[in-house]
Coordinates of C-alpha atoms in Angstrom, one line a residue:
X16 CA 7.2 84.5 -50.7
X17 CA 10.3 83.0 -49.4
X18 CA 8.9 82.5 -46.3
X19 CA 5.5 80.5 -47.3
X20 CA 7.7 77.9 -49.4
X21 CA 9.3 77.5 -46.5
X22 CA 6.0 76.9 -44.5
X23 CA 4.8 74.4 -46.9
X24 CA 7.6 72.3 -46.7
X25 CA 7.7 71.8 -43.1
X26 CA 3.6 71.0 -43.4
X27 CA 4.6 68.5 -46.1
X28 CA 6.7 66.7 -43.9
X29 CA 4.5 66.6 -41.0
X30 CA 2.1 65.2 -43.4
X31 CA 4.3 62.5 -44.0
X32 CA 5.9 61.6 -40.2
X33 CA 1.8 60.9 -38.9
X34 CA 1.1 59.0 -42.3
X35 CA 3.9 57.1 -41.6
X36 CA 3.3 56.3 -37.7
X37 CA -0.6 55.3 -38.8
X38 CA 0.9 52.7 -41.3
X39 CA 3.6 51.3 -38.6
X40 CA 0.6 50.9 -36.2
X41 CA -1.9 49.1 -38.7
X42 CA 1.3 46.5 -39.5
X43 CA 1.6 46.0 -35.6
X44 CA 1.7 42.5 -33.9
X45 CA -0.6 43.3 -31.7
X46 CA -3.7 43.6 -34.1
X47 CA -5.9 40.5 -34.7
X48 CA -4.4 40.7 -38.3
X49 CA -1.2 40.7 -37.2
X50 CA -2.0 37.4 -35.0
X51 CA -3.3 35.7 -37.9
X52 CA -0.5 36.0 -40.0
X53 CA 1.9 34.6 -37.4
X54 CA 1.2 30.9 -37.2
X55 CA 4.0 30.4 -34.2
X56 CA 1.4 32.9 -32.0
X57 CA -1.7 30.3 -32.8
X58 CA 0.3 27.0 -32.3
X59 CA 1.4 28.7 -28.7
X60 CA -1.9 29.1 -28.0
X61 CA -4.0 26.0 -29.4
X62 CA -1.1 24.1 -27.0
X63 CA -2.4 26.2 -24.0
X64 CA -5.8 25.4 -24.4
X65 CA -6.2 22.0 -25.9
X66 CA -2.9 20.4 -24.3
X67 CA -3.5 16.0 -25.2
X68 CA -4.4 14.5 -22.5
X69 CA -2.8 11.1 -21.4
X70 CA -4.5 7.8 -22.0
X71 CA -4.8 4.2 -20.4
X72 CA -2.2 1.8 -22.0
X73 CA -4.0 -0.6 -24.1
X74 CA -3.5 -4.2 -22.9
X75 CA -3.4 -7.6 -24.4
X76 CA -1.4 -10.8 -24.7
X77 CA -1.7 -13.1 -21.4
X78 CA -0.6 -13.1 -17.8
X79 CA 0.9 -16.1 -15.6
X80 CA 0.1 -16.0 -12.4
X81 CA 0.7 -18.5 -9.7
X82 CA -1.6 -18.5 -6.5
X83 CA -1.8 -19.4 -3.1
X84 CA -5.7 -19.4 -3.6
X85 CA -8.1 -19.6 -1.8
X86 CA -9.6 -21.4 -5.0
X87 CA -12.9 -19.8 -5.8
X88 CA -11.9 -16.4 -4.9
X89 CA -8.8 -16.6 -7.1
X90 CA -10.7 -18.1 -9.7
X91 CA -13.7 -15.2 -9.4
X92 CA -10.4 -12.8 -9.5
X93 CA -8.8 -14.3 -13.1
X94 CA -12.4 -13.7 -14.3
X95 CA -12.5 -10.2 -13.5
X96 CA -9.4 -9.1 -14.5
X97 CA -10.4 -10.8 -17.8
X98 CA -13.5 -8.9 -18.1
X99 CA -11.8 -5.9 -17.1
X100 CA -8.7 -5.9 -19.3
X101 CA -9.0 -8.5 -22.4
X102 CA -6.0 -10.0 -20.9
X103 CA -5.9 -14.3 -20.8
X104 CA -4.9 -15.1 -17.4
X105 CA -2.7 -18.5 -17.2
X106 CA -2.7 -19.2 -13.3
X107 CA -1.4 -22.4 -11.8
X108 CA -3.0 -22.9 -8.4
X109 CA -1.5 -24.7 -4.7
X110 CA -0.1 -24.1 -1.5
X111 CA 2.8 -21.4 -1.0
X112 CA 5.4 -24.4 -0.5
X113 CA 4.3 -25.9 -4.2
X114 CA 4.8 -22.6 -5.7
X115 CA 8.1 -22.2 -4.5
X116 CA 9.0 -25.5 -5.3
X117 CA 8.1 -24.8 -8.9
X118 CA 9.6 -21.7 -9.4
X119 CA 12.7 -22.9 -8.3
X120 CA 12.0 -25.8 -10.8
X121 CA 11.6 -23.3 -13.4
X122 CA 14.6 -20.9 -12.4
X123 CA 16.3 -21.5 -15.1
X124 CA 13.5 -20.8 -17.8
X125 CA 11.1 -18.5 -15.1
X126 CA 7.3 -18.3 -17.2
X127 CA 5.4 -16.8 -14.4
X128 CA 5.3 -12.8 -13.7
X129 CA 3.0 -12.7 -10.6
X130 CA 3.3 -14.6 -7.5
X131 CA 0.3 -14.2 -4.6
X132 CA 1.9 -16.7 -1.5
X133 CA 0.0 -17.5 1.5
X134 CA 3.1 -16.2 3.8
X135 CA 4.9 -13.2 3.9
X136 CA 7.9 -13.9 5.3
X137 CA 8.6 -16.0 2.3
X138 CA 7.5 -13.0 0.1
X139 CA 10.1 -11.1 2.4
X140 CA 12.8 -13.9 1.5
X141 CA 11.7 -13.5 -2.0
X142 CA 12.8 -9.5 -2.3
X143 CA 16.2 -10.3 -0.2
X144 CA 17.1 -12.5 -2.8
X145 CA 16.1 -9.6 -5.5
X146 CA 13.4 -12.0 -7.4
X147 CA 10.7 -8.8 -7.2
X148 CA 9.9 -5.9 -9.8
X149 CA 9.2 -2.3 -7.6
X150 CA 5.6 -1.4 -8.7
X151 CA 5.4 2.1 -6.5
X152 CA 2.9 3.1 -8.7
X153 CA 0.7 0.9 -7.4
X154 CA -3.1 2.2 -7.2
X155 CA -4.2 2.1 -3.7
X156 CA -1.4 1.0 -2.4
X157 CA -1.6 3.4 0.3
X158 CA -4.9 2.7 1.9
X159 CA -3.1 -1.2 2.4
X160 CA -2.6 -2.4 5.8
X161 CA 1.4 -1.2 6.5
X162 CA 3.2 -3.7 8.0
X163 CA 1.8 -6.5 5.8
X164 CA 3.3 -4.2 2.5
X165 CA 6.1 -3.1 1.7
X166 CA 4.3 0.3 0.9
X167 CA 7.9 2.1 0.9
X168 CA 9.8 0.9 -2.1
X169 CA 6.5 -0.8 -3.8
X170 CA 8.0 -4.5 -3.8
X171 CA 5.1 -6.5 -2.7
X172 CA 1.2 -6.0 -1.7
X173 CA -0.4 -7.8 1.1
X174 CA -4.5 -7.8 -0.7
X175 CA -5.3 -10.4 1.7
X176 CA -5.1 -11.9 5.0
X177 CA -6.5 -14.9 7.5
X178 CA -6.0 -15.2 10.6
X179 CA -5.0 -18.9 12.3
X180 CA -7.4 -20.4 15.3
X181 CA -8.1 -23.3 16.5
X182 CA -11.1 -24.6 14.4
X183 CA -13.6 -27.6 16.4
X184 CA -15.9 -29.7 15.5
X185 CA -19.6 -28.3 17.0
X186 CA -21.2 -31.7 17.4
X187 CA -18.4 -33.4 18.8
X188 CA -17.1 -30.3 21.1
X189 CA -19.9 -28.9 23.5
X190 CA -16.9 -26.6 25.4
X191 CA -14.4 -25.1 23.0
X192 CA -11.1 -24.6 24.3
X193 CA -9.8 -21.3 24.8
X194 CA -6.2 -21.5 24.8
X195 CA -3.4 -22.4 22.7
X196 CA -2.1 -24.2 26.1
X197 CA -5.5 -25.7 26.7
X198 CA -4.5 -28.4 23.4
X199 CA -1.8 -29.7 25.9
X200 CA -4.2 -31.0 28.6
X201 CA -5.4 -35.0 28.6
X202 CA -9.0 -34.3 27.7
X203 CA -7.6 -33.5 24.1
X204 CA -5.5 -36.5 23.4
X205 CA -5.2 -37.7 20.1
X206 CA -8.3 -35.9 18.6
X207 CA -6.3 -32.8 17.8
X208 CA -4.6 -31.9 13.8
X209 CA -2.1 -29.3 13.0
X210 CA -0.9 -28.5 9.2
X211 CA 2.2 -29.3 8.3
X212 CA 3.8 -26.2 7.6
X213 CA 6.3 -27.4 5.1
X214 CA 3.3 -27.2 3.3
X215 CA 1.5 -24.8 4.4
X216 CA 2.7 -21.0 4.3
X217 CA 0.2 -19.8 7.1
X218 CA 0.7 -22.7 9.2
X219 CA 4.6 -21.6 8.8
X220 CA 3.9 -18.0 9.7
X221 CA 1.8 -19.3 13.3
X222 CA 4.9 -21.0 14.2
X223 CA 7.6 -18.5 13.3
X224 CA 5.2 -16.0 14.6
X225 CA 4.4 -17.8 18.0
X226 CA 8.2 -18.5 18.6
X227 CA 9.0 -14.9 17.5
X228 CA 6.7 -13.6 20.1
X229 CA 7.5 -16.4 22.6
X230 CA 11.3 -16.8 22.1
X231 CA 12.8 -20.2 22.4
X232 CA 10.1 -21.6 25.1
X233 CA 7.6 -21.4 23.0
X234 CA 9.0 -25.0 21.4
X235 CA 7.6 -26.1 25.0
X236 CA 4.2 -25.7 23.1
X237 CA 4.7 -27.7 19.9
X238 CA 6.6 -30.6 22.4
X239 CA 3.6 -30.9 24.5
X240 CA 1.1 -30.9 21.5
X241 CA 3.6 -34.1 20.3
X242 CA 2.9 -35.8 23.8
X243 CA -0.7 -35.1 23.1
X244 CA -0.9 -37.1 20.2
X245 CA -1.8 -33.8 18.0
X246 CA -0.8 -35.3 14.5
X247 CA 0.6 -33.1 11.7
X248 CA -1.6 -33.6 8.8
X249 CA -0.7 -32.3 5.5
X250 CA -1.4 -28.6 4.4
X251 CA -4.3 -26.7 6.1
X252 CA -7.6 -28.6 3.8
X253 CA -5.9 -32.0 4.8
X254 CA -5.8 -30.9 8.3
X255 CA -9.2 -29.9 8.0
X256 CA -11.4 -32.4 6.6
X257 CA -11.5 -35.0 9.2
X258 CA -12.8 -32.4 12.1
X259 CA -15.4 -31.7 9.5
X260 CA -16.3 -35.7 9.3
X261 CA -15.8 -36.0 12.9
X262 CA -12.6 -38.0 12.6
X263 CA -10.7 -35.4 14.7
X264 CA -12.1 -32.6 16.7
X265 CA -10.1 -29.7 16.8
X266 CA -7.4 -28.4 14.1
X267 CA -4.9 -26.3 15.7
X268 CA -3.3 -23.5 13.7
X269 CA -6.6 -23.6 11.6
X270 CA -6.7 -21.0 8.3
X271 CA -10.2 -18.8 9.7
X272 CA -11.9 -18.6 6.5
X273 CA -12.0 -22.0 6.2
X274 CA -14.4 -22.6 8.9
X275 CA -16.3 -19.2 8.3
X276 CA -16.6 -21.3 4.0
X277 CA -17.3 -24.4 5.7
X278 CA -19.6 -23.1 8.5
X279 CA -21.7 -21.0 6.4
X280 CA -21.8 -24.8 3.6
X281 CA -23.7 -25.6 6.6
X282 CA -20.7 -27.6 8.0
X283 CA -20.6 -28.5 12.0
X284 CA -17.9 -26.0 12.5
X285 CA -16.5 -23.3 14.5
X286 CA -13.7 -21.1 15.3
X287 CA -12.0 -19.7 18.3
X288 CA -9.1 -17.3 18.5
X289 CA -7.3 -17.9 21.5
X290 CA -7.2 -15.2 24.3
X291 CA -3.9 -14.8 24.8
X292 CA -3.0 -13.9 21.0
X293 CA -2.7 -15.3 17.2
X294 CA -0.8 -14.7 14.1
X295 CA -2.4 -12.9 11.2
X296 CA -1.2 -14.2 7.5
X297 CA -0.8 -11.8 5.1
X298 CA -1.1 -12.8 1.5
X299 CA 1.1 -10.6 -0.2
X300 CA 1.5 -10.5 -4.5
X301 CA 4.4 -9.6 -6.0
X302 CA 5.4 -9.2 -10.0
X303 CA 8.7 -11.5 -10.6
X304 CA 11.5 -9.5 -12.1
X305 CA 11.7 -11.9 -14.9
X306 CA 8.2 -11.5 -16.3
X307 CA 7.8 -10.9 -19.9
X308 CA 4.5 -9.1 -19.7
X309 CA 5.0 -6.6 -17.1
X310 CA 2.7 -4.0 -18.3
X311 CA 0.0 -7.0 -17.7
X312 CA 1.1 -7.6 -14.4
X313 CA 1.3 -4.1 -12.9
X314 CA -2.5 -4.1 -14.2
X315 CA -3.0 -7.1 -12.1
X316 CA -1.6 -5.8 -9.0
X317 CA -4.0 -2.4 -9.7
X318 CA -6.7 -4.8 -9.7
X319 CA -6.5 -7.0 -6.7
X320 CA -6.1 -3.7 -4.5
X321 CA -9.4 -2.1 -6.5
X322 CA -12.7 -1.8 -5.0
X323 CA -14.1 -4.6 -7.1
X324 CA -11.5 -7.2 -6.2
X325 CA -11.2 -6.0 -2.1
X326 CA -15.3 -6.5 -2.2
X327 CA -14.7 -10.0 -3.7
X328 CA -12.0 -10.6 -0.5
X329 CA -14.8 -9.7 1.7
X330 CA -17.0 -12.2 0.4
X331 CA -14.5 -15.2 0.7
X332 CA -14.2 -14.4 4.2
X333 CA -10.7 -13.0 4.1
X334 CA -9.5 -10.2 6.0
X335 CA -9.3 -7.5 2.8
X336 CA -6.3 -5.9 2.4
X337 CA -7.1 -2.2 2.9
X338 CA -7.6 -0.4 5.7
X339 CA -10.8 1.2 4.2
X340 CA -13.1 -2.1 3.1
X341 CA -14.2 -4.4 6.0
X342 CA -14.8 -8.5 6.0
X343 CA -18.1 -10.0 5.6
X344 CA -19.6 -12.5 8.2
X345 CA -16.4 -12.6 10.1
X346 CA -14.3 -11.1 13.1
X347 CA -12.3 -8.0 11.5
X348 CA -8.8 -7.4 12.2
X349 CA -9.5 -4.8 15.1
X350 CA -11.4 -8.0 17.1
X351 CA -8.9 -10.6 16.7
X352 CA -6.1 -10.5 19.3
X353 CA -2.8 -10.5 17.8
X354 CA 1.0 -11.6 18.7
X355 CA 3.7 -9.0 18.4
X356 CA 5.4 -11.0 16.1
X357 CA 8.5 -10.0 14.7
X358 CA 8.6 -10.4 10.0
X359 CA 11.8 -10.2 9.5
X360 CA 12.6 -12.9 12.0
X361 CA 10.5 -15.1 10.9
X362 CA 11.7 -14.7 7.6
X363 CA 15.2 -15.5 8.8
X364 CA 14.2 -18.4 10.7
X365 CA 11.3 -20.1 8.5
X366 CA 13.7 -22.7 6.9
X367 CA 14.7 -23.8 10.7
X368 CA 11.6 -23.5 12.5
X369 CA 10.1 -25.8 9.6
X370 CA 12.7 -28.5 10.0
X371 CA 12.6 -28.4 13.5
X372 CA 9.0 -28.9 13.7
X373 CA 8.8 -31.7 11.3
X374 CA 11.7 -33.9 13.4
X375 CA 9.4 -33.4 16.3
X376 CA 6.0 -34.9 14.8
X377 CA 7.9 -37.2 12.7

């Protein structure tokens, strides 16, 4: 009797042990129940799956942007970048020396928050001083053309370039010349322009850039063209005009897209680039550490190295920018032989080599 009792209680209590172990694994945390009850588990795991994705910062306001032009393409640019962002472009429009005459007008109250300059060693002076925001973030920055960028540490961006030739007139010139020397010889006397590059950035960045390439001889050049009666006529539109009228025949130093604008107006023009070497211009834009609407400008610089504003370079018979979008109705940059011209020299020497060659056609 003894003996069952004791049989009983030990059945009892196994009873209980496997009723209890069922209940511990029905309260589990590995059951769905168990998961639905614990809303830390459900916020882990909605942020897994449906993390927020980020979003385009909305623009508005205005922009002031000053610009080296060419007119109508930075005209057809402001639109777009209207269209595209809501943003009211301000822009003020005139040669590189104009703009940097303003902006140090304005230095002590600066307005403008993107600069696009017709030289770049002037944009190069421009970030020695400090004057530029960094903008590495810069959307196809990387498919621009390297040396005319300063792709590194994202200070400027070269969207642009022309290259300088010497630009005739086709009725009055049945043999173009085909050297830089061949302005030197008597047959060109007195019906020869050149800009004045005081006023014009490209005309600045031939001449640095010849003598950069050339060393000091190459003022034996810019002397003869003085004997020759070549006359220094304003900035490169000025030095332009009268070989279109016939006045003059050639314009040394002549911007290329110019005469490609003109030629295709159905202007008697034409364009040679020398055989011995040119300078290509860059036309680099930069945001001004000052600006008040940066998130505007960094949008801007975005757009002028998109597809849409390279294609609209192409048309205004530029040289685009990138690597990866070629001119229209033009020589490309592979076709046009180019001086190993040294930037930051010309950079350093631009204020000298201006003054120089002003004394001399004075």
């Amino acid at each position: 009797m003894k003996a069952i009792n004791n049989t009983k209680g030990l059945s009892t209590l196994l009873l209980t042990t496997i009723i209890g172990a069922i209940l511990a694994g029905c309260s589990s945390s590995n059951t769905p129940a168990a998961n639905a009850s614990n809303p830390t588990s459900n916020a882990n795991t909605t942020a897994q799956t449906e993390a927020p994705q980020p979003t385009e910062k909305s623009l508005s306001g205005k922009l002031v942007v000053y610009s080296a032009g060419p007119e109508g393409l930075a005209n057809k640019i402001k639109a777009g970048f209207e269209a595209k962002t809501g943003v009211k472009v301000e822009m003020f429009q005139g040669t590189t020396g104009k703009i940097l005459a303003r902006m140090e007008a304005e230095k002590s109250n600066p307005v403008v928050d993107v600069v696009v300059l017709a030289s770049l060693p002037s944009m190069q002076g421009m970030k020695k001083d400090g004057l530029l925001l960094p903008f590495k973030e810069a959307v196809n920055a990387d498919k621009l053309v390297s040396d005319w960028s300063d792709t590194a540490d994202g200070n400027y961006f070269s969207y642009s370039a022309s290259a300088l030739g010497i630009v005739y007139n086709t009725k009055k010139v049945s043999t173009p010349p085909t050297s830089w020397d061949d302005l030197t010889k008597a047959e060109w006397k007195g019906t020869v322009n050149i800009p004045d590059p005081s006023l014009s950035g490209s005309a600045l960045d031939f001449m640095t850039g010849y003598l950069s390439a050339k060393g000091d001889s190459g003022w034996d050049l810019f002397k003869q063209y003085k004997s020759n009666e070549v006359a220094m006529a304003g900035a490169n539109q000025e030095a332009l005009d009268p070989v279109i009228t016939g006045a003059k025949s050639v314009v040394a130093a002549g911007v290329d897209y110019m005469a490609y604008k003109a030629k295709a107006d159905g202007e008697p023009v034409d364009i040679v680039y020398p055989a011995e070497g040119t300078v290509i211009s860059p036309r680099p834009a930069a945001i001004i550490k000052t600006s008040p609407n940066v998130d505007n400008a960094k949008a801007f610089i975005d757009y002028l190295l998109s597809d849409e504003a390279q294609a609209l370079v192409a048309k205004a018979y530029l040289l685009p920018g990138r690597t990866d979008v070629k001119a229209e109705n033009r020589a490309n940059l592979e076709e046009i032989k180019t001086f190993d011209v040294k930037w930051e020299w010309m950079n350093e020497h631009s204020d000298e080599v201006s003054s120089t060659f002003t004394q001399i056609f004075k």
